Tab-separated table of C-alpha atoms in Angstrom:
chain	number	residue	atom	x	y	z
A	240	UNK	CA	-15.772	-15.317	26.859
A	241	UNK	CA	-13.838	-13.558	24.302
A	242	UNK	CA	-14.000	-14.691	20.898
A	243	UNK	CA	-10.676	-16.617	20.673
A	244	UNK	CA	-11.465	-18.794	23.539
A	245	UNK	CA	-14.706	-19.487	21.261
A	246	UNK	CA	-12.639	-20.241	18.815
A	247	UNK	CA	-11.089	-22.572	21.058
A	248	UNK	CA	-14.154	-23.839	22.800
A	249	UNK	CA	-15.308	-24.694	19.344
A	250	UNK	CA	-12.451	-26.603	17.937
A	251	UNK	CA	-12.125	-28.746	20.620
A	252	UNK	CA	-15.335	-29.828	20.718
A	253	UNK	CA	-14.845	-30.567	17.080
A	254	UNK	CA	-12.271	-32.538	17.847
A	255	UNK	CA	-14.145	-34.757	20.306
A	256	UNK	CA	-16.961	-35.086	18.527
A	257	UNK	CA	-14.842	-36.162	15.254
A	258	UNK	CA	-14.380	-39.463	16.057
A	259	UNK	CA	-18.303	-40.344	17.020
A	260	UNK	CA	-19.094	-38.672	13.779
A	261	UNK	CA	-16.884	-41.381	12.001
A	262	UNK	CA	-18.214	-44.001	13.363
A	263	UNK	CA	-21.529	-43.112	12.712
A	264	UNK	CA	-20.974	-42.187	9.286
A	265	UNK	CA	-18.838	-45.465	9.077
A	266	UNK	CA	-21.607	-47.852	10.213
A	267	UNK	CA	-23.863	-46.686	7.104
A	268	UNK	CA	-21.497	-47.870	4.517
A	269	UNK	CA	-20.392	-51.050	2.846
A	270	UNK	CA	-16.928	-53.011	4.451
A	271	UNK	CA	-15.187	-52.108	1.252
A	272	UNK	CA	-15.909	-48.083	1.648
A	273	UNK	CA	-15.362	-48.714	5.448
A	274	UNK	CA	-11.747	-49.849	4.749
A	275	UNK	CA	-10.142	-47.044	2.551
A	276	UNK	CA	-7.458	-44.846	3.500
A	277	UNK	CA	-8.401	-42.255	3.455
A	278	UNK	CA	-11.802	-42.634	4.888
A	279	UNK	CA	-14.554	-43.172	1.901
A	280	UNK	CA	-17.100	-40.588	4.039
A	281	UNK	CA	-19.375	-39.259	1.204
A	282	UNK	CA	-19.411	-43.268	-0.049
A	283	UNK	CA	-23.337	-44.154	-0.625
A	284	UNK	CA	-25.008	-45.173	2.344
A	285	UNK	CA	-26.349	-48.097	3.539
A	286	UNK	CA	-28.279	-50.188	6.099
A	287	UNK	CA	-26.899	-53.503	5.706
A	288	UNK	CA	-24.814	-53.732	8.698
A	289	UNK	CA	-27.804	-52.846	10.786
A	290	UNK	CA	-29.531	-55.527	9.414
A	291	UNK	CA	-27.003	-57.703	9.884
A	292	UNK	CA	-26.509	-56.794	13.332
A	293	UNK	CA	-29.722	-57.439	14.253
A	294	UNK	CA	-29.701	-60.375	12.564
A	295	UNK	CA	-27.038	-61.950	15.057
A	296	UNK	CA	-29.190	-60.690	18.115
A	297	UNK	CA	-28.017	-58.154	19.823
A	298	UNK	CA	-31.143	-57.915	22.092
A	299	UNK	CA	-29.727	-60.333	25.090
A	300	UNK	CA	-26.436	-58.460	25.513
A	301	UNK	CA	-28.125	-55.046	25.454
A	302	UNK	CA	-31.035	-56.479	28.143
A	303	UNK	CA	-28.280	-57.749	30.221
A	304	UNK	CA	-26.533	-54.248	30.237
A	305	UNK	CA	-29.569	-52.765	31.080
A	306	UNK	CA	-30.476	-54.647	34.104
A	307	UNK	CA	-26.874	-54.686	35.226
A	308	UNK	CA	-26.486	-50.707	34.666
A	309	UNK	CA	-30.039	-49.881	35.949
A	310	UNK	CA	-30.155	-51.888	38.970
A	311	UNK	CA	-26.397	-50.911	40.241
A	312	UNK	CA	-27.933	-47.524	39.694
A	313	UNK	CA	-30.379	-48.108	42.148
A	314	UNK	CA	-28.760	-49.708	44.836
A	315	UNK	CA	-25.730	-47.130	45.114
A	316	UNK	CA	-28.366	-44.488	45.063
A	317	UNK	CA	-29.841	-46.420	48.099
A	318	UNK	CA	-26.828	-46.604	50.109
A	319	UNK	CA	-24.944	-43.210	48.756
A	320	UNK	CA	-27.539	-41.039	49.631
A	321	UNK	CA	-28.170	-42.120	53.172
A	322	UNK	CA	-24.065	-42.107	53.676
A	323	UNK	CA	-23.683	-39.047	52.163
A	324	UNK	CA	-26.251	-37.413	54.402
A	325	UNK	CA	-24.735	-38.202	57.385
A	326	UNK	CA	-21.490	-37.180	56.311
A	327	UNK	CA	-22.864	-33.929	55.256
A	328	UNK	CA	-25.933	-32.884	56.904
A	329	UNK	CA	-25.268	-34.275	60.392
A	330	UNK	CA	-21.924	-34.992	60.371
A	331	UNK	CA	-20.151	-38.163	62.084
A	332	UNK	CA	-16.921	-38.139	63.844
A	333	UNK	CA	-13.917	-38.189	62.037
A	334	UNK	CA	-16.033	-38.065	58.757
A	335	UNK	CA	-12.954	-37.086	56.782
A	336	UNK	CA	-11.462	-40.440	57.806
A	337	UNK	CA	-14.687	-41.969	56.355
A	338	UNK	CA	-14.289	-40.084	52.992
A	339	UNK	CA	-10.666	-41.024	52.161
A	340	UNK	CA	-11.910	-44.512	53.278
A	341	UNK	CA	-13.979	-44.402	50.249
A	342	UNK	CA	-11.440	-42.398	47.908
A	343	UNK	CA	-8.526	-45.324	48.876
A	344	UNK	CA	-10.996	-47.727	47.347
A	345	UNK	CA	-10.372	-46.286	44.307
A	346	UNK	CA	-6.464	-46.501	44.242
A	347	UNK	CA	-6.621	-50.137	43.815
A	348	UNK	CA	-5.788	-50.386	40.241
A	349	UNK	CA	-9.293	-52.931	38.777
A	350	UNK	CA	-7.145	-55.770	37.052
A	351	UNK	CA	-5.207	-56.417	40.592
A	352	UNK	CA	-8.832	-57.787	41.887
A	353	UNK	CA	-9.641	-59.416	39.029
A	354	UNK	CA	-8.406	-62.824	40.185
A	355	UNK	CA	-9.410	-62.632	43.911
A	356	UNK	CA	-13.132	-61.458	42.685
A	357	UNK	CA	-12.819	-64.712	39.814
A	358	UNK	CA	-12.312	-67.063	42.452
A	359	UNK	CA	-14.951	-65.954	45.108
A	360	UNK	CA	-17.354	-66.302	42.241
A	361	UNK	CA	-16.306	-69.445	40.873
A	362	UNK	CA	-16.765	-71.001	44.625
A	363	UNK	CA	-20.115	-68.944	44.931
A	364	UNK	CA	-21.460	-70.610	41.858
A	365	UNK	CA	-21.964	-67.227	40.273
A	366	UNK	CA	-19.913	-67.227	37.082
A	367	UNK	CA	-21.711	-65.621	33.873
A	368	UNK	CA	-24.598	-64.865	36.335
A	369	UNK	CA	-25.864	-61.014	35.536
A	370	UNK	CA	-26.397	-60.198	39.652
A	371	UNK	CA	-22.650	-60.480	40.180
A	372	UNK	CA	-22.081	-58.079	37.506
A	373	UNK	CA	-25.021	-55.961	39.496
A	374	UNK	CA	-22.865	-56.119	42.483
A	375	UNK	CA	-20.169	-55.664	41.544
A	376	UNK	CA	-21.219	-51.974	39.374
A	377	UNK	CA	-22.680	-51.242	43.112
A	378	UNK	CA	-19.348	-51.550	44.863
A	379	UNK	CA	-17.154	-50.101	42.392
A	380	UNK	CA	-19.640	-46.757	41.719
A	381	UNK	CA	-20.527	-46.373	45.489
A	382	UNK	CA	-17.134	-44.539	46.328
A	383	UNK	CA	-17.660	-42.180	44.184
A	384	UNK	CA	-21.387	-41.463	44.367
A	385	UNK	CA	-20.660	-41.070	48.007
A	386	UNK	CA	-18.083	-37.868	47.729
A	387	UNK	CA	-20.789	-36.857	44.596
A	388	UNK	CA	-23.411	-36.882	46.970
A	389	UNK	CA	-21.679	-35.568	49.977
A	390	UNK	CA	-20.891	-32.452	47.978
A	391	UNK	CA	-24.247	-31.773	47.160
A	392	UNK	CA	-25.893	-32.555	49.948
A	393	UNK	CA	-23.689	-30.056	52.061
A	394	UNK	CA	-24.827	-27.252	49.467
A	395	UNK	CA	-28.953	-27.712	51.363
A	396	UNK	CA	-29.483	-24.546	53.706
A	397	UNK	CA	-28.979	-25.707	57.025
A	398	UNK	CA	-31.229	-22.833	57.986
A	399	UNK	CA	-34.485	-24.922	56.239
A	400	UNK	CA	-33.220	-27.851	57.716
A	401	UNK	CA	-33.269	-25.917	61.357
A	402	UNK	CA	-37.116	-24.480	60.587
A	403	UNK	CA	-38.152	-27.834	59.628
A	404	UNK	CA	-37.104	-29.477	62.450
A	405	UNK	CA	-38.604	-26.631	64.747
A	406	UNK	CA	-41.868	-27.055	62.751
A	407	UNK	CA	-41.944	-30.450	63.949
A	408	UNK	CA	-40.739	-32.470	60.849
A	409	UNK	CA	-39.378	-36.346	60.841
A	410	UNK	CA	-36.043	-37.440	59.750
A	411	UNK	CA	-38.288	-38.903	56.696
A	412	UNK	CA	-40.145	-35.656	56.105
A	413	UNK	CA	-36.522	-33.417	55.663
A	414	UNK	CA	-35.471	-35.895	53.794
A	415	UNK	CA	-38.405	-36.588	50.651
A	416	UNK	CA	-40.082	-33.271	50.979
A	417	UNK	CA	-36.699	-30.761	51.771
A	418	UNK	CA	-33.604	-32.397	50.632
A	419	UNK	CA	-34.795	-34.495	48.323
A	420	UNK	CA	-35.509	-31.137	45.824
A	421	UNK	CA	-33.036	-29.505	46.439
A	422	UNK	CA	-30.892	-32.221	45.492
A	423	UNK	CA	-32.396	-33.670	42.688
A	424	UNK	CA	-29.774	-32.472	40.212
A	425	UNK	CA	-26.970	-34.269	42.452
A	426	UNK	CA	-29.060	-37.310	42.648
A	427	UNK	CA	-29.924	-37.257	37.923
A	428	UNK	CA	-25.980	-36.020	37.947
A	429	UNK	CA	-24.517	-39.059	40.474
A	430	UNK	CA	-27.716	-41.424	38.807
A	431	UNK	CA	-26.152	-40.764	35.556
A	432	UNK	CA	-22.125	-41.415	35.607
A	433	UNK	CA	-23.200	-44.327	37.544
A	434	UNK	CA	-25.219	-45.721	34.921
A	435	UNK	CA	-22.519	-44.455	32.208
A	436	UNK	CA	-19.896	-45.918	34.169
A	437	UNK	CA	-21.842	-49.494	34.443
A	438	UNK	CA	-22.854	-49.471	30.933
A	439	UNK	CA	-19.338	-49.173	29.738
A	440	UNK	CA	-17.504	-51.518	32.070
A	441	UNK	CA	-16.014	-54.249	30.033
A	442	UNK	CA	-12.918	-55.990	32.130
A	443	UNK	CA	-15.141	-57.556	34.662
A	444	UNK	CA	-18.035	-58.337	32.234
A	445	UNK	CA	-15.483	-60.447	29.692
A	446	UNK	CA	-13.985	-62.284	32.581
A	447	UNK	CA	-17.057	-62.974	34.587
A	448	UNK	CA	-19.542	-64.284	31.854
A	449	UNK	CA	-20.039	-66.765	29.139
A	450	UNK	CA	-23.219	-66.979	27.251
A	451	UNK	CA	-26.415	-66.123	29.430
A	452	UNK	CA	-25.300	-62.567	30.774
A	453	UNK	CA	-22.600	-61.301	28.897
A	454	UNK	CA	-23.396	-57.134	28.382
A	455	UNK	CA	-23.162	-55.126	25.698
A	456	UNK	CA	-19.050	-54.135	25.192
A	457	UNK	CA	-18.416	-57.913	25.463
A	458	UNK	CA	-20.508	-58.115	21.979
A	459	UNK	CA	-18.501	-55.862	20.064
A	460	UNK	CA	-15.799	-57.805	20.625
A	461	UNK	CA	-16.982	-60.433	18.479
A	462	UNK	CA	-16.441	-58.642	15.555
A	463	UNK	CA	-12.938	-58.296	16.105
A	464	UNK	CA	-11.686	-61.974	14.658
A	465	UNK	CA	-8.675	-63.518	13.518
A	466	UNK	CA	-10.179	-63.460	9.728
A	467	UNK	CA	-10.465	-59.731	9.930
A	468	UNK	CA	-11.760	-56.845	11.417
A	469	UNK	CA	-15.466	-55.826	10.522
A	470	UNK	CA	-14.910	-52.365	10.300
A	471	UNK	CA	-18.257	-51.272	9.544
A	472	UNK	CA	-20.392	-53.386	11.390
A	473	UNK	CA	-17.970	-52.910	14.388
A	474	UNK	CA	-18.931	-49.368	14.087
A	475	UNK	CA	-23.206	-50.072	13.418
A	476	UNK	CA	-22.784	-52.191	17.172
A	477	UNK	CA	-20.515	-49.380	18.253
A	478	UNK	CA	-23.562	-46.664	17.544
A	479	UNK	CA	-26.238	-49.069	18.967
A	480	UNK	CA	-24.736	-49.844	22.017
A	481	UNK	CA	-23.848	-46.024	22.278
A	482	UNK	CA	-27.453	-44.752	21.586
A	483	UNK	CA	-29.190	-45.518	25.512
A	484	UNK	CA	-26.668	-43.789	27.032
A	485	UNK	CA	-26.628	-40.757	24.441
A	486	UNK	CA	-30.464	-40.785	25.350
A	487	UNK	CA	-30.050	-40.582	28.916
A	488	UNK	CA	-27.271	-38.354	29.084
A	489	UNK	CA	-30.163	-35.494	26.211
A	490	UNK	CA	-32.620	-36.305	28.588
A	491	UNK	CA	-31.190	-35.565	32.021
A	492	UNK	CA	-28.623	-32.593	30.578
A	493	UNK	CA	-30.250	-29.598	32.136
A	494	UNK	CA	-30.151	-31.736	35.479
A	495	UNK	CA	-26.285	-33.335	34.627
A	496	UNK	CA	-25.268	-28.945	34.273
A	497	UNK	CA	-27.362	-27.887	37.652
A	498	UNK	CA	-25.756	-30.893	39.434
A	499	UNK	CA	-22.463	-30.687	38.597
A	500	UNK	CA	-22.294	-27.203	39.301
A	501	UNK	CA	-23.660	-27.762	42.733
A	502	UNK	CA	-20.336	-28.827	43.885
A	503	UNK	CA	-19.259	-31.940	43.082
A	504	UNK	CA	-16.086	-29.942	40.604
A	505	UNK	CA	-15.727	-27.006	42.473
């Protein structure tokens, strides 16, 4: 890369990473400092919006984000990977019908379902129940974990598939002890934006729950009021609720590069 397009490089990742380096420095300081134009940045620092966020308990709406995020995870992992194998590996008939059966899922704009998926769970007795919110991460992720998983599953050497099979190994053997390694970055890549995807869903989440399982975007809404907006301790919730999947997304980032590269945006 020559050294102007490391200029470039650079400066646009400044400029994305501006705005999360605002709100973090904005969630150490007082409402007053918060509220200056221009921002108050170097303004001393404090914890008192932490404390008062944790003070209105936060740990509910994070829990129920977590189980609704992890356990979507899961189950599209479940059902993507076995779909995507036999629309890779051993191929079905008319598979690419299958795959833009799954991509015209996704053309469906989300806010034209929101009524027809309100009523069904109104009449199932599921409203501000944290499994529908689990199912309903699980059918809106599974489309595109499927064409994720597709494309890395059809980067595994047929060839060791072929010797495998010859040696005598089970459809269960190729899959844990051959595919499975080969495609663990797909899998930590698809595992991932699934989980990132969940996590941040908020349309669904306001509409569907109340009190018992509302997630974590719902809470930061709270702080938005008609006497004023919190700016501060908007941006200390903002930070917290951002933190898991920051974590996740350090932890798996060798895997996230080695998956994505696989395939999936080639």
């Amino acid at each position: 890369m020559t050294p102007v397009w490391t200029f470039v490089a650079w400066l646009a990742t400044l400029a994305f990473f501006a705005p999360v380096a605002w709100m973090v420095l904005t969630s150490f300081h007082q409402e007053a400092d918060a509220a200056t134009n221009p921002p108050s940045l170097l303004a001393p620092f404090t914890l008192d919006q932490y404390e008062l966020l944790l003070g209105r308990d936060i740990t509910p709406f994070l829990l129920n984000s977590a189980m609704a995020s992890v356990f979507s995870t899961l189950l599209v992992l479940a059902l993507s990977i076995p779909a995507a194998y036999a629309l890779s590996i051993k191929p079905v008939e008319k598979w690419t019908d299958v795959m833009f059966f799954f991509l015209s899922t996704k053309f469906l704009p989300v806010i034209a379902a929101l009524l027809p998926v309100y009523l069904i769970v109104k009449d199932a007795g599921m409203l501000d129940n944290v499994w529908t919110l689990v199912v309903l991460y699980t059918a809106m992720n599974l489309p595109i974990a499927v064409w994720m998983m597709r494309s890395f599953l059809a980067e595994v050497p047929k060839e060791i598939l072929e010797a495998a099979e010859v040696d005598g190994a089970g459809l269960p053997t190729v899959l844990l002890r051959i595919v499975g390694p080969v495609a663990v970055p797909g899998i930590a890549a698809t595992a991932l934006i699934c989980f990132i995807f969940s996590w941040n869903e908020f349309l669904f989440a306001v509409n569907l729950t109340a009190t018992k399982a509302s997630t974590a975007p719902v809470f930061l809404v709270g702080f938005i009021t008609n006497e004023g907006l919190f700016l501060a301790r908007l941006c200390a919730a903002a930070t917290l609720v951002s933190l898991p999947v920051l974590i996740a997304g350090w932890a798996a980032q060798d895997k996230l590069v080695r998956g994505l590269s696989l395939g999936a945006v080639k």
